[in-house]
Amino acid sequence: MMGKAVAVAHGAATIVNAIALGRGAAFGVDLWTKAEVKLTSEVGVFEVKITSDPTESTLLVEKTVTRVLRRFGLEKSFGAKIKTESNIPAARGLKSSSVAANATALATTTALGKTLDDLEIVKIGVEAAFDAKCTITGAFDDACASYFGGAVITDNTNRQILKQTQLPKDFAVLFHVPAKKAYTINSDVERLQTVKPLVETAFEKAMAGKLWEALTLNGLVYSAASNQNASIAIDALAAGAIAAGLCGKGPAVTAVTPNDKVDRVKAELQKYEGEVLLAHFNTEKAKVL
């Protein structure tokens, strides 16, 4: 009998975008992606269905499964049918790729009847993102925040977790999500590198535990560097958010908001075109269902 498994990984949001420094920070949110992997005897044949957004490329999922098979020397033994389902809008800066890679890597490993160290599963997803050309830094910070939950600060270049922090319970996370997609790989890296000293300051704040100051500073800096509208974040702050800024390379904007200010902040975000998603901090690790 061929193996089958389903795994879920949760979403993440940017604290410090790693593009300028090669170091970054992110925190987990309770949005999710599920991946179902069924092994087949059709060697090297991968059938992928992205049920929540069928227009998206399936390459990352295929590369992730291939990497797991290769890790166990089984790439000449199996193919797979993979189905993913998610409530994370793709290509808006909301870490949909990292989350899908985590869920797929965990499900594939389990379908093979194998186990891997958590960090190894994360790193397989990061390598697959490079293989699929959907990342610039490998997004190790996003992948760790997605897989482990809580807040993580990482050295993406050397794939090391520098710091992990639990998050308080009395906050919500609002995302303003424009309709238009933007792919990380199309970012103007040279232009984003020009703001490196300011991103360094945001990173130092994150390391010192000032996560929300870091998020806001990072968001404003990257908004300016990539010609995106910083007013959305400023309006969220004015309405009571404790932190707001561009999520990843955008165009989504994150607003971390005390529970009693959610309605006010949401009303401000709704003045701009696009949808507003409500989430909460995630503390749960990725898991097999």
C-alpha positions as semicolon CSV with decimal commas, in nm:
position;residue;x (nm);y (nm);z (nm)
1;M;0,000;0,000;0,000
2;M;0,129;0,346;-0,089
3;G;0,171;0,597;0,194
4;K;-0,055;0,895;0,250
5;A;-0,046;1,180;0,503
6;V;-0,198;1,520;0,572
7;A;-0,011;1,796;0,756
8;V;-0,091;2,155;0,851
9;A;0,142;2,453;0,894
10;H;0,035;2,797;1,010
11;G;0,092;3,143;0,868
12;A;0,347;3,409;0,954
13;A;0,401;3,783;0,928
14;T;0,711;3,998;0,893
15;I;0,884;4,179;1,176
16;V;1,206;4,249;0,982
17;N;1,232;4,161;0,613
18;A;1,561;3,976;0,548
19;I;1,617;4,102;0,190
20;A;1,846;4,390;0,291
21;L;2,048;4,217;0,565
22;G;2,030;3,841;0,516
23;R;1,887;3,839;0,870
24;G;1,521;3,873;0,955
25;A;1,240;3,824;1,203
26;A;0,881;3,704;1,180
27;F;0,594;3,584;1,400
28;G;0,336;3,310;1,363
29;V;-0,033;3,373;1,294
30;D;-0,322;3,127;1,293
31;L;-0,391;3,132;0,920
32;W;-0,308;2,788;0,775
33;T;-0,225;2,564;0,482
34;K;-0,298;2,190;0,472
35;A;-0,112;1,955;0,239
36;E;-0,224;1,604;0,154
37;V;0,041;1,382;-0,005
38;K;-0,033;1,039;-0,156
39;L;0,267;0,846;-0,284
40;T;0,227;0,668;-0,618
41;S;0,430;0,417;-0,818
42;E;0,456;0,660;-1,113
43;V;0,816;0,755;-1,051
44;G;0,888;1,127;-1,087
45;V;0,528;1,214;-1,177
46;F;0,370;1,477;-0,953
47;E;0,005;1,577;-0,979
48;V;-0,061;1,892;-0,777
49;K;-0,392;2,062;-0,700
50;I;-0,382;2,400;-0,526
51;T;-0,751;2,405;-0,437
52;S;-0,762;2,756;-0,289
53;D;-0,590;2,923;-0,588
54;P;-0,569;2,695;-0,896
55;T;-0,392;2,969;-1,097
56;E;-0,081;2,953;-0,876
57;S;0,231;2,766;-0,990
58;T;0,267;2,414;-0,849
59;L;0,646;2,417;-0,884
60;L;0,728;2,485;-0,516
61;V;0,514;2,192;-0,402
62;E;0,674;1,961;-0,661
63;K;1,026;2,071;-0,564
64;T;0,947;2,018;-0,194
65;V;0,827;1,660;-0,251
66;T;1,130;1,593;-0,472
67;R;1,367;1,722;-0,202
68;V;1,210;1,496;0,063
69;L;1,228;1,189;-0,164
70;R;1,590;1,272;-0,247
71;R;1,673;1,310;0,123
72;F;1,585;0,942;0,170
73;G;1,727;0,824;-0,164
74;L;1,376;0,745;-0,289
75;E;1,340;0,983;-0,585
76;K;1,356;0,682;-0,821
77;S;1,093;0,491;-0,626
78;F;0,788;0,718;-0,609
79;G;0,573;0,988;-0,764
80;A;0,298;1,167;-0,571
81;K;-0,045;1,323;-0,584
82;I;-0,052;1,638;-0,374
83;K;-0,345;1,855;-0,277
84;T;-0,311;2,180;-0,082
85;E;-0,582;2,390;0,075
86;S;-0,524;2,728;0,241
87;N;-0,687;3,042;0,376
88;I;-0,372;3,248;0,304
89;P;-0,394;3,466;-0,011
90;A;-0,099;3,385;-0,239
91;A;0,167;3,635;-0,354
92;R;0,070;3,921;-0,121
93;G;0,363;3,898;0,123
94;L;0,171;3,672;0,362
95;K;0,424;3,383;0,352
96;S;0,201;3,148;0,153
97;S;0,507;2,982;-0,003
98;S;0,689;2,912;0,325
99;V;0,373;2,772;0,482
100;A;0,294;2,548;0,183
101;A;0,653;2,416;0,176
102;N;0,642;2,334;0,550
103;A;0,310;2,150;0,526
104;T;0,417;1,962;0,212
105;A;0,758;1,861;0,350
106;L;0,603;1,733;0,674
107;A;0,324;1,543;0,493
108;T;0,568;1,383;0,245
109;T;0,807;1,272;0,521
110;T;0,515;1,118;0,712
111;A;0,372;0,949;0,399
112;L;0,710;0,778;0,357
113;G;0,686;0,647;0,712
114;K;0,996;0,849;0,805
115;T;1,075;1,119;1,060
116;L;1,307;1,418;1,040
117;D;1,418;1,680;1,288
118;D;1,184;1,985;1,273
119;L;1,461;2,217;1,157
120;E;1,557;1,977;0,879
121;I;1,198;1,982;0,751
122;V;1,205;2,363;0,752
123;K;1,538;2,367;0,565
124;I;1,406;2,127;0,299
125;G;1,122;2,375;0,231
126;V;1,371;2,663;0,214
127;E;1,588;2,474;-0,039
128;A;1,278;2,389;-0,242
129;A;1,186;2,760;-0,251
130;F;1,529;2,831;-0,404
131;D;1,477;2,543;-0,649
132;A;1,141;2,689;-0,751
133;K;1,289;3,043;-0,773
134;C;1,021;3,191;-0,548
135;T;1,255;3,339;-0,289
136;I;1,551;3,577;-0,264
137;T;1,675;3,502;0,090
138;G;1,527;3,155;0,138
139;A;1,278;3,312;0,383
140;F;1,418;3,102;0,668
141;D;1,269;3,353;0,918
142;D;0,921;3,315;0,770
143;A;0,952;2,937;0,749
144;C;1,058;2,909;1,116
145;A;0,779;3,141;1,236
146;S;0,533;2,932;1,035
147;Y;0,664;2,596;1,156
148;F;0,729;2,671;1,524
149;G;0,487;2,957;1,602
150;G;0,577;3,246;1,830
151;A;0,830;3,509;1,720
152;V;1,165;3,409;1,569
153;I;1,475;3,605;1,477
154;T;1,706;3,432;1,231
155;D;2,024;3,449;1,032
156;N;1,883;3,348;0,693
157;T;2,221;3,329;0,525
158;N;2,349;3,065;0,770
159;R;2,006;2,912;0,848
160;Q;2,032;2,971;1,221
161;I;1,766;3,066;1,473
162;L;1,911;3,349;1,684
163;K;1,618;3,400;1,919
164;Q;1,267;3,265;1,984
165;T;1,002;3,448;2,187
166;Q;0,650;3,364;2,299
167;L;0,383;3,623;2,223
168;P;0,115;3,777;2,451
169;K;-0,246;3,667;2,411
170;D;-0,432;3,997;2,422
171;F;-0,366;4,110;2,064
172;A;-0,519;4,045;1,725
173;V;-0,352;4,074;1,385
174;L;-0,526;4,250;1,099
175;F;-0,400;4,222;0,742
176;H;-0,496;4,463;0,468
177;V;-0,470;4,254;0,151
178;P;-0,488;4,426;-0,190
179;A;-0,628;4,229;-0,484
180;K;-0,308;4,265;-0,689
181;K;-0,040;3,996;-0,655
182;A;0,334;4,065;-0,627
183;Y;0,600;3,793;-0,643
184;T;0,909;3,812;-0,419
185;I;1,142;3,707;-0,697
186;N;1,046;4,024;-0,892
187;S;1,160;4,256;-0,611
188;D;1,419;4,522;-0,697
189;V;1,686;4,393;-0,459
190;E;1,941;4,665;-0,538
191;R;1,692;4,936;-0,449
192;L;1,592;4,755;-0,129
193;Q;1,960;4,724;-0,030
194;T;1,986;5,104;-0,017
195;V;1,786;5,112;0,308
196;K;2,014;4,860;0,480
197;P;2,127;5,090;0,769
198;L;1,766;5,158;0,867
199;V;1,673;4,790;0,845
200;E;1,979;4,719;1,064
201;T;1,825;4,950;1,326
202;A;1,494;4,763;1,303
203;F;1,679;4,432;1,342
204;E;1,864;4,559;1,651
205;K;1,530;4,663;1,803
206;A;1,393;4,314;1,739
207;M;1,698;4,153;1,903
208;A;1,645;4,384;2,204
209;G;1,286;4,257;2,238
210;K;1,121;4,564;2,087
211;L;0,940;4,358;1,826
212;W;0,660;4,601;1,751
213;E;0,887;4,903;1,709
214;A;1,096;4,687;1,475
215;L;0,789;4,584;1,271
216;T;0,672;4,943;1,224
217;L;1,016;5,079;1,134
218;N;1,084;4,792;0,895
219;G;0,744;4,835;0,729
220;L;0,784;5,207;0,673
221;V;1,138;5,170;0,539
222;Y;1,050;4,895;0,291
223;S;0,730;5,077;0,186
224;A;0,938;5,382;0,096
225;A;1,203;5,173;-0,082
226;S;0,948;4,987;-0,292
227;N;0,712;5,280;-0,360
228;Q;0,422;5,132;-0,165
229;N;0,160;5,323;0,028
230;A;0,275;5,380;0,388
231;S;-0,049;5,564;0,474
232;I;-0,231;5,237;0,538
233;A;0,007;5,150;0,824
234;I;0,007;5,506;0,961
235;D;-0,375;5,512;0,966
236;A;-0,375;5,178;1,152
237;L;-0,135;5,319;1,412
238;A;-0,346;5,633;1,450
239;A;-0,651;5,413;1,514
240;G;-0,476;5,227;1,796
241;A;-0,258;4,951;1,644
242;I;0,063;4,895;1,846
243;A;0,254;4,810;1,529
244;A;0,183;4,831;1,157
245;G;0,382;4,792;0,839
246;L;0,438;4,617;0,511
247;C;0,431;4,237;0,538
248;G;0,723;4,085;0,348
249;K;0,764;4,260;0,013
250;G;0,394;4,349;0,026
251;P;0,151;4,453;-0,091
252;A;-0,022;4,328;0,228
253;V;0,005;4,540;0,543
254;T;0,009;4,394;0,896
255;A;-0,145;4,573;1,194
256;V;-0,093;4,425;1,544
257;T;-0,385;4,552;1,748
258;P;-0,506;4,531;2,108
259;N;-0,830;4,330;2,117
260;D;-1,033;4,634;2,227
261;K;-0,915;4,840;1,925
262;V;-0,979;4,582;1,651
263;D;-1,301;4,741;1,522
264;R;-1,146;5,088;1,497
265;V;-0,833;4,968;1,319
266;K;-1,035;4,743;1,088
267;A;-1,257;5,037;0,991
268;E;-0,945;5,238;0,892
269;L;-0,806;4,952;0,684
270;Q;-1,140;4,905;0,509
271;K;-1,114;5,259;0,368
272;Y;-0,853;5,121;0,129
273;E;-0,932;4,891;-0,161
274;G;-0,880;4,522;-0,083
275;E;-0,990;4,276;0,184
276;V;-0,914;4,281;0,556
277;L;-0,826;3,951;0,726
278;L;-0,842;3,896;1,101
279;A;-0,595;3,654;1,261
280;H;-0,435;3,588;1,599
281;F;-0,088;3,489;1,713
282;N;-0,005;3,123;1,660
283;T;0,192;2,921;1,916
284;E;0,131;2,575;1,763
285;K;0,394;2,383;1,576
286;A;0,323;2,242;1,230
287;K;0,171;1,896;1,274
288;V;0,043;1,583;1,105
289;L;-0,337;1,555;1,109
